[in-house]
CSV table of C-alpha atoms in Angstrom, one decimal:
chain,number,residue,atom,x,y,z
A,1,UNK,CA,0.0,0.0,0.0
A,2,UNK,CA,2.4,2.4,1.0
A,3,UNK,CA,4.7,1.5,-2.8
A,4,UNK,CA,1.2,2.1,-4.5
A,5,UNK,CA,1.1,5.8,-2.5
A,6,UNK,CA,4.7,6.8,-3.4
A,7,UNK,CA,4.0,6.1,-6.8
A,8,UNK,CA,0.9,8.0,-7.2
A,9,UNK,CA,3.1,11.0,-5.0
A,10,UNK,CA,5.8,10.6,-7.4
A,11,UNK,CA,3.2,10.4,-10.8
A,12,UNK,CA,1.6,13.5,-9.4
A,13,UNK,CA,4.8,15.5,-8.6
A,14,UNK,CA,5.9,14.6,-12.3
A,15,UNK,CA,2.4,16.2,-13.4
A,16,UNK,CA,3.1,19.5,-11.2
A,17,UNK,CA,6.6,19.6,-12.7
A,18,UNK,CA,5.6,18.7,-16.0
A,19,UNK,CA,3.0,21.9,-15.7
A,20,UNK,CA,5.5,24.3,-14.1
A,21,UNK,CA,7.7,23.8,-17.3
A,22,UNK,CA,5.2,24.7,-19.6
A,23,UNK,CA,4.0,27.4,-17.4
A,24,UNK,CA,7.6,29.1,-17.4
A,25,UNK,CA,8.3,28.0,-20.8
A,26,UNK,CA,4.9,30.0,-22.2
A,27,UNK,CA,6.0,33.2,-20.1
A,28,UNK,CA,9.2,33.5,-18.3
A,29,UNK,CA,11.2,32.2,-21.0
A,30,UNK,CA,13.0,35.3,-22.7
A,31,UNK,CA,12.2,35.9,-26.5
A,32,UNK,CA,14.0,38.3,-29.2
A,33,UNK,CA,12.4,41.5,-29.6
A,34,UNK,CA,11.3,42.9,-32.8
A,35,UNK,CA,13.9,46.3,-34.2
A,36,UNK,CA,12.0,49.3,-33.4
A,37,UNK,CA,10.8,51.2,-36.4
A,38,UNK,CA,12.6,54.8,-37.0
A,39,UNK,CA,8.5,55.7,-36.7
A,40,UNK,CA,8.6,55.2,-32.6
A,41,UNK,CA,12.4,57.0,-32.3
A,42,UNK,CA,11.7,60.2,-30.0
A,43,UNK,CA,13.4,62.2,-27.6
A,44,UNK,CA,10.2,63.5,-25.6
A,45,UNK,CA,9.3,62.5,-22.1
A,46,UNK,CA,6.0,61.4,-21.4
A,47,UNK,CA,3.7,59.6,-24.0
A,48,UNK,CA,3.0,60.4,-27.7
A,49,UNK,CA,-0.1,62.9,-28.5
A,50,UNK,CA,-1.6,61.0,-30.7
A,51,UNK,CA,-4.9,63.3,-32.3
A,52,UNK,CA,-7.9,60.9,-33.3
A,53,UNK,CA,-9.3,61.5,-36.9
A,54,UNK,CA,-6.8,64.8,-36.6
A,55,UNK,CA,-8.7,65.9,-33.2
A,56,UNK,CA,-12.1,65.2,-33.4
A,57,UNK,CA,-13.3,67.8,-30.2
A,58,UNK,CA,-11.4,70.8,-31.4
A,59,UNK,CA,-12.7,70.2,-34.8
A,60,UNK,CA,-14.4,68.9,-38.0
A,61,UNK,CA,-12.7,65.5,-37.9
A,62,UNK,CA,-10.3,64.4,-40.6
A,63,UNK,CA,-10.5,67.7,-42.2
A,64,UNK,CA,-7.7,70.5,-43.3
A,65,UNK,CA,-8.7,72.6,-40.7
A,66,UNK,CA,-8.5,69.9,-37.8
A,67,UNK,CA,-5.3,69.1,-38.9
A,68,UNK,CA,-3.5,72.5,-38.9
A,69,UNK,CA,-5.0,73.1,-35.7
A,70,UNK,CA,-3.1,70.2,-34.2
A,71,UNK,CA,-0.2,70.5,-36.0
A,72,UNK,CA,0.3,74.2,-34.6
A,73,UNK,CA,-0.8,72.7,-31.0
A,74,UNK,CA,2.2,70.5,-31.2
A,75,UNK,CA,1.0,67.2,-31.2
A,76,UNK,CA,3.5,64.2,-32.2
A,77,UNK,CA,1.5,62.0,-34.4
A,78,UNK,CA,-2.1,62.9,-36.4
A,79,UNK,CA,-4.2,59.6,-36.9
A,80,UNK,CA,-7.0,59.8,-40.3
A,81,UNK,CA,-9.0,57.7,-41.6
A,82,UNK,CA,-8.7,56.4,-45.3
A,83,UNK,CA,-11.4,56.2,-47.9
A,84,UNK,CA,-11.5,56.0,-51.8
A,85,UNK,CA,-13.4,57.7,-54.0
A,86,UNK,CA,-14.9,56.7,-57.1
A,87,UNK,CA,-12.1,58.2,-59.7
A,88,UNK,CA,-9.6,56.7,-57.3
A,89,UNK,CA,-8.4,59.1,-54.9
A,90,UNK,CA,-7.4,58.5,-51.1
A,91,UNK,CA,-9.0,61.4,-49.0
A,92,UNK,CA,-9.7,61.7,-45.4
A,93,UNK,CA,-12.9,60.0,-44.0
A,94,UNK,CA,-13.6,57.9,-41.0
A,95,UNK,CA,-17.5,56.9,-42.3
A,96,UNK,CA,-18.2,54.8,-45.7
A,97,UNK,CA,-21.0,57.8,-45.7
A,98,UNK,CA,-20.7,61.0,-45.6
A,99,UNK,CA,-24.3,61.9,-44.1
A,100,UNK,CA,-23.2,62.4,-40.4
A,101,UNK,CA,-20.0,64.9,-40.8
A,102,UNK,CA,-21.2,66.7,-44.4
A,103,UNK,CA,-23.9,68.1,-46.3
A,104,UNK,CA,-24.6,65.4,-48.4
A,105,UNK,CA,-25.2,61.9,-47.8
A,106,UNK,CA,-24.3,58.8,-49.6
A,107,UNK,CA,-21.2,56.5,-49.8
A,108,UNK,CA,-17.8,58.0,-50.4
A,109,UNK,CA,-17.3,55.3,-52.7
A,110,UNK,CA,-19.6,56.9,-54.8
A,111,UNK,CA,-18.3,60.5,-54.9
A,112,UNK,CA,-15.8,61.6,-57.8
A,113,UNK,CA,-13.0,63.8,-55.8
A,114,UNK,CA,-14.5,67.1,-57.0
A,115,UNK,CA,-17.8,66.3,-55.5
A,116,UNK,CA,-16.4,65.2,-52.7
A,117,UNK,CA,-14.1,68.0,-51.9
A,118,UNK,CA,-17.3,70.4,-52.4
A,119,UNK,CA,-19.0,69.1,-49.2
A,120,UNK,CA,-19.4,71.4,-45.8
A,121,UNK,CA,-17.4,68.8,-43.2
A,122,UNK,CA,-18.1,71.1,-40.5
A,123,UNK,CA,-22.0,71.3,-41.4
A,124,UNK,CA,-23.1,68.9,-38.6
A,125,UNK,CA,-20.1,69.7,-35.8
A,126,UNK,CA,-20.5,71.2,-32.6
A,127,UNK,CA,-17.8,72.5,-30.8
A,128,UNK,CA,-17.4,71.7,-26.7
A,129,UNK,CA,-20.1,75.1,-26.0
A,130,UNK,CA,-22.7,73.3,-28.7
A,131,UNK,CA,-21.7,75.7,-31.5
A,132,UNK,CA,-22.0,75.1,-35.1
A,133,UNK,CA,-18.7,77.5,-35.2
A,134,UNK,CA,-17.1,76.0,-38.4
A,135,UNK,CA,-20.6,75.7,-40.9
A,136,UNK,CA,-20.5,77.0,-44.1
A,137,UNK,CA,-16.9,78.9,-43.8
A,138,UNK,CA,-15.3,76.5,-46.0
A,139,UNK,CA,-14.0,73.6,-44.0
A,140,UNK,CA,-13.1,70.1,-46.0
A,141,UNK,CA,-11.9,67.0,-46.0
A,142,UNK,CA,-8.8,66.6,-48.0
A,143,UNK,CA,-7.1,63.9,-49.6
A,144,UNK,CA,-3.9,62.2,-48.6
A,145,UNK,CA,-1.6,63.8,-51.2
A,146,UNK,CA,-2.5,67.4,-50.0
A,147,UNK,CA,-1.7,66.7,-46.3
A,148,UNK,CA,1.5,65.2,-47.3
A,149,UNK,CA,2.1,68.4,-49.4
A,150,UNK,CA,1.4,70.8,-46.1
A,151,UNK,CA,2.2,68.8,-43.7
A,152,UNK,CA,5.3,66.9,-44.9
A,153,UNK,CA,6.9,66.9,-41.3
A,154,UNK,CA,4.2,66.0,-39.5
A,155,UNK,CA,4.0,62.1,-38.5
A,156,UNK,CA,0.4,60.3,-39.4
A,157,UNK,CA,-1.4,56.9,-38.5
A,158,UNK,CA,-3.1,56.2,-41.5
A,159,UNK,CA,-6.1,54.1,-40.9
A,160,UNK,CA,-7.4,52.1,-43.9
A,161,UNK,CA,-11.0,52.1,-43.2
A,162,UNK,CA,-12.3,48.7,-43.3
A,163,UNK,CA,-15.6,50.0,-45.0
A,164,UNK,CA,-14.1,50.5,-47.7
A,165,UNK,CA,-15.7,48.2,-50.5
A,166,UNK,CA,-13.9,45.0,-50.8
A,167,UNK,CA,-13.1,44.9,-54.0
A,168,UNK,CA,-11.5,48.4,-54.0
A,169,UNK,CA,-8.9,46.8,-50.8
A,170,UNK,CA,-5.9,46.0,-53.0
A,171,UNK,CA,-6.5,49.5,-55.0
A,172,UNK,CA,-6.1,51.7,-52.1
A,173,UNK,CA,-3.3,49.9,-50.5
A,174,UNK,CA,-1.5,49.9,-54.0
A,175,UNK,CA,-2.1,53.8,-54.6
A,176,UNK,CA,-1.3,54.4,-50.6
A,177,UNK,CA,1.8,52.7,-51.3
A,178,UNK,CA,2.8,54.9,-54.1
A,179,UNK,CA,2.1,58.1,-52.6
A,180,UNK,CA,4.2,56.8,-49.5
A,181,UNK,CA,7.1,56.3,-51.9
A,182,UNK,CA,6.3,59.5,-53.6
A,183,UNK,CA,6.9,61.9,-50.4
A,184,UNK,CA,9.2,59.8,-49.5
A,185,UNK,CA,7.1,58.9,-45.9
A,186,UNK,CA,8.3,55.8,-45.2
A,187,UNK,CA,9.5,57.2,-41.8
A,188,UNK,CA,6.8,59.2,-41.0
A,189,UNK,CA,3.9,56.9,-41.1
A,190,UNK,CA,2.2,54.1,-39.6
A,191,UNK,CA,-0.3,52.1,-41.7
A,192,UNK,CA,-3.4,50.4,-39.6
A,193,UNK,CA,-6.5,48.6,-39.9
A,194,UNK,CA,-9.2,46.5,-38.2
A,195,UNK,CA,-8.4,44.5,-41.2
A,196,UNK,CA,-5.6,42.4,-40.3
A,197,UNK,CA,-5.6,41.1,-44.2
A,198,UNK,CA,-5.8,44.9,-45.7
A,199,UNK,CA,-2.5,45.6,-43.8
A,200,UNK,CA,-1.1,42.1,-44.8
A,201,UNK,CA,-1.6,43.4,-48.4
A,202,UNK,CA,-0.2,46.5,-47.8
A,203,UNK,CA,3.0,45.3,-46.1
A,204,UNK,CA,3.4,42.9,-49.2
A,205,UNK,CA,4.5,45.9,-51.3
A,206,UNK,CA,6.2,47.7,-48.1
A,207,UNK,CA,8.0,45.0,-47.0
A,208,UNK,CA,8.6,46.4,-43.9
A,209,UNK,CA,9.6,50.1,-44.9
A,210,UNK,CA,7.0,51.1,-43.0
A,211,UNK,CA,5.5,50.9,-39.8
A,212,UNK,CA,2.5,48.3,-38.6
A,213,UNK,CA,0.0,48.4,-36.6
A,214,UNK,CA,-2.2,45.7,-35.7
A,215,UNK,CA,-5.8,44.5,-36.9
A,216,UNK,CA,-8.6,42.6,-34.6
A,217,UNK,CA,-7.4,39.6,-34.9
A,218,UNK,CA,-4.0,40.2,-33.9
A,219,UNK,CA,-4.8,42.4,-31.3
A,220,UNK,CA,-7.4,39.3,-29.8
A,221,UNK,CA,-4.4,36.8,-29.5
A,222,UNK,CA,-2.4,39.0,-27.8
A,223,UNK,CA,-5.0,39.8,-25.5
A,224,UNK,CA,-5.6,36.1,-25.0
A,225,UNK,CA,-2.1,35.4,-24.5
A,226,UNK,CA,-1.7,37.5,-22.3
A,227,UNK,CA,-4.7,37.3,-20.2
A,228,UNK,CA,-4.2,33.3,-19.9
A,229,UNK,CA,-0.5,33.1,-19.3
A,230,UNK,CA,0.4,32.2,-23.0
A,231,UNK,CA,2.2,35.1,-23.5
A,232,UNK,CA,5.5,33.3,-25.6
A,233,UNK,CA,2.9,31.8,-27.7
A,234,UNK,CA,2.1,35.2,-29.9
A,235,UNK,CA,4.0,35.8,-32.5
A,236,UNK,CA,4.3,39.9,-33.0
A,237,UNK,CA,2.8,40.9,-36.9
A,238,UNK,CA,3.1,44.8,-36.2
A,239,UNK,CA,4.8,47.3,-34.4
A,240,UNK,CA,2.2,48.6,-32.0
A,241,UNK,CA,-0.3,47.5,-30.4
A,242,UNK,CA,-3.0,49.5,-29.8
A,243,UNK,CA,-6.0,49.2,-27.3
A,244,UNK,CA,-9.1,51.1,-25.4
A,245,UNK,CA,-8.6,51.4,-22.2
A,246,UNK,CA,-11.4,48.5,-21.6
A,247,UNK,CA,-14.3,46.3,-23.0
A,248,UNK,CA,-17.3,44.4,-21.4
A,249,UNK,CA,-14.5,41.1,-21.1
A,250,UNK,CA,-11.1,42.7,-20.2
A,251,UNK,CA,-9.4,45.6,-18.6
A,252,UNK,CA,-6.5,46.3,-21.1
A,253,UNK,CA,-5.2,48.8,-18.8
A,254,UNK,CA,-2.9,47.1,-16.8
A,255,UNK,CA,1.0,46.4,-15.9
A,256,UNK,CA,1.0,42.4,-17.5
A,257,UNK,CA,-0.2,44.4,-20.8
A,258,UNK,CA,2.0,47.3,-21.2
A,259,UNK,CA,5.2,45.2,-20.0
A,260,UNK,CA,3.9,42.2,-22.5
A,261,UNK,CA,4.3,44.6,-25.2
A,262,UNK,CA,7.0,45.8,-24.3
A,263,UNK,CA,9.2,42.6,-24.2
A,264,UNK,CA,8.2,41.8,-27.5
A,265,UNK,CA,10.0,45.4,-28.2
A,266,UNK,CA,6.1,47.0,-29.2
A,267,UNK,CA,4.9,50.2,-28.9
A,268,UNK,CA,1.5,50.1,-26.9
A,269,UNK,CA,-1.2,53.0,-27.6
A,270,UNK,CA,-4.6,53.2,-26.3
A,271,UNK,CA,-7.4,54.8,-27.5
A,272,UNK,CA,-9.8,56.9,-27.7
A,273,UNK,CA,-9.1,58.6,-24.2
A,274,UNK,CA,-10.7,61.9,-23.5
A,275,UNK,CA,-11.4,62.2,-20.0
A,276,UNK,CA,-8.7,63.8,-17.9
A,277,UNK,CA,-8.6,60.9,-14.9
A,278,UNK,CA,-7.5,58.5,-17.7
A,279,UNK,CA,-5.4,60.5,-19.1
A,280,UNK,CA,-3.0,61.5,-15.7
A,281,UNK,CA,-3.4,57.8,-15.2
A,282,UNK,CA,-2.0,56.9,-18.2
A,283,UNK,CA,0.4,59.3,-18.2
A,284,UNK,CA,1.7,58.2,-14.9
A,285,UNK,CA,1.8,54.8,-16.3
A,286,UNK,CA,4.0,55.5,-18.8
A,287,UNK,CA,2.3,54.2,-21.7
A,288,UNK,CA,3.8,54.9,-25.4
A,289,UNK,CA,1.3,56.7,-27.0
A,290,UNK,CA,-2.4,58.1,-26.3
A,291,UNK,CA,-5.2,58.9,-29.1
A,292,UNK,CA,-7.2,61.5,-28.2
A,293,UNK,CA,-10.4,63.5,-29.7
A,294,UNK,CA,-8.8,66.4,-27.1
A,295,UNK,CA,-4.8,66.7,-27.9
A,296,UNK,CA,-5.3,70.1,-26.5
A,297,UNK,CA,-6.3,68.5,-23.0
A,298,UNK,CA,-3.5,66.0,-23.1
A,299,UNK,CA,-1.3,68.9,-24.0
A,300,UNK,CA,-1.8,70.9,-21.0
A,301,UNK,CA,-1.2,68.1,-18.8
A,302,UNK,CA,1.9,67.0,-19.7
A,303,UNK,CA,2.7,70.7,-19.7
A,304,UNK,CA,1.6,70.6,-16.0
A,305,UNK,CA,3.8,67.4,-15.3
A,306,UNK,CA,6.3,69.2,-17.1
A,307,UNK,CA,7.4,66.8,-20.0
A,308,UNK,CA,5.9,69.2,-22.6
């Protein structure tokens, strides 16, 4: 009786040490970090201002006018959204509509360029006192080639819009690609989408001249990795990872996420953060970047904190 005992002890302390392996193996075990992109390389203190669809609270989002705003501000990074139209140019637009930020209504899809260029974009935006201060004075929502043309020192996330129409996907990546190489961007620009695969196909003609962020699915297995101790098991496909501060499942907020990325030599971003709680929170801890609707808000803090 008491052999039968010391071999189920001795089975079982196998099993425990078979499981602590693994354990260690799937998170203590030290893996190579990815190079960091020229993209991330700053000398500031404090996180990246990162302004949402060019700073969607201090103005028409996406537009000219929202973008020199936080340009002059002194944000680091401008994120815009990335539609076609239908004679094949890449403007600025976060809807596949243009009925809730224009004038007009319909798909941007089906909009030539001068059409599109006609519309109000600050016909339906209120400012933070509930005015309509930027209606009918001219404000619009360019295309890509004219911000790189005003902007060309300015750094951009460039979001292609999943809602764009799938069979137009390898188009825009194909003529974002060529305008990269034609402003000679490569080190000023981040490329993103939900799309995992619309980013694939873009980084098929980069090959890896430019920066990467990360679609759904990528962003889900890290998550999951993470979350559930798997963490050596995910494989990085981007640069960045990029995250709101929380869902109805998980809090993404939190030390095991930012120092998960972080050994994998990623960049971690959250969005889109408004409030100014979350924003000294984050600030305190330490995270890489924040995308904000309010740059102007984030601006003043790190001012305050004095790593402006």
């Amino acid at each position: 009786m008491k052999q039968q005992t010391k071999i189920r002890l001795k089975k079982f302390l196998l099993i425990l040490l078979g499981v602590a392996v693994v354990f260690i193996a799937l998170n203590y075990l030290p893996v190579k970090p990815i190079d960091q992109h020229p993209f991330f390389k700053n000398d500031r203190e404090g996180p990246m201002v990162i302004a949402h669809r060019a700073g969607d609270q201090i103005a028409p989002g996406n537009t000219m006018t929202a973008i020199k705003m936080s340009s002059e501000m002194g944000v680091d990074m401008i994120e815009v959204d990335l539609h076609i139209t239908k004679d094949g140019e890449i403007v600025l637009a976060h809807d596949p509509t243009v009925d809730r930020t224009t004038d007009g209504t319909g798909y941007v899809a089906d909009y030539t360029l001068d059409e599109f260029l006609a519309l109000d974009a600050g016909y339906h935006f209120q400012n933070t006192e509930g005015e309509y201060a930027f209606k009918g004075i001219g404000v619009y929502k360019p295309t890509l080639r004219e911000v790189f043309e005003r902007y060309p020192d300015m750094n951009y996330m460039l979001e292609v819009k999943h809602t764009n129409p799938a069979d137009v996907h390898q188009e825009i990546v194909e003529k974002l690609w060529a305008i990269i190489e034609e402003y000679e961007m490569h080190d000023q620009v981040m490329v993103s989408s939900f799309n995992q695969k619309i980013i694939n196909r873009f980084d098929s003609l980069a090959k890896g001249q430019v920066a990467l962020g990360t679609g759904r699915e990528v962003v889900f297995n890290f998550t999951i990795a993470h979350k559930f101790f798997l963490r050596n098991l995910f494989q990085p496909t981007g640069d960045v990872i990029q995250l709101p501060r929380a869902n109805k499942y998980f809090n993404f907020f939190t030390k095991e996420m930012m120092e998960g990325a972080r050994r994998l030599g990623m960049d971690i971003h959250y969005w889109t953060i408004n409030d100014e709680l979350t924003m000294r929170q984050m600030v305190d801890a330490g995270v890489d970047g924040i995308i904000t609707d309010r740059p102007d808000l984030l601006i003043e803090i790190l001012e305050e904190k004095g790593l402006r």
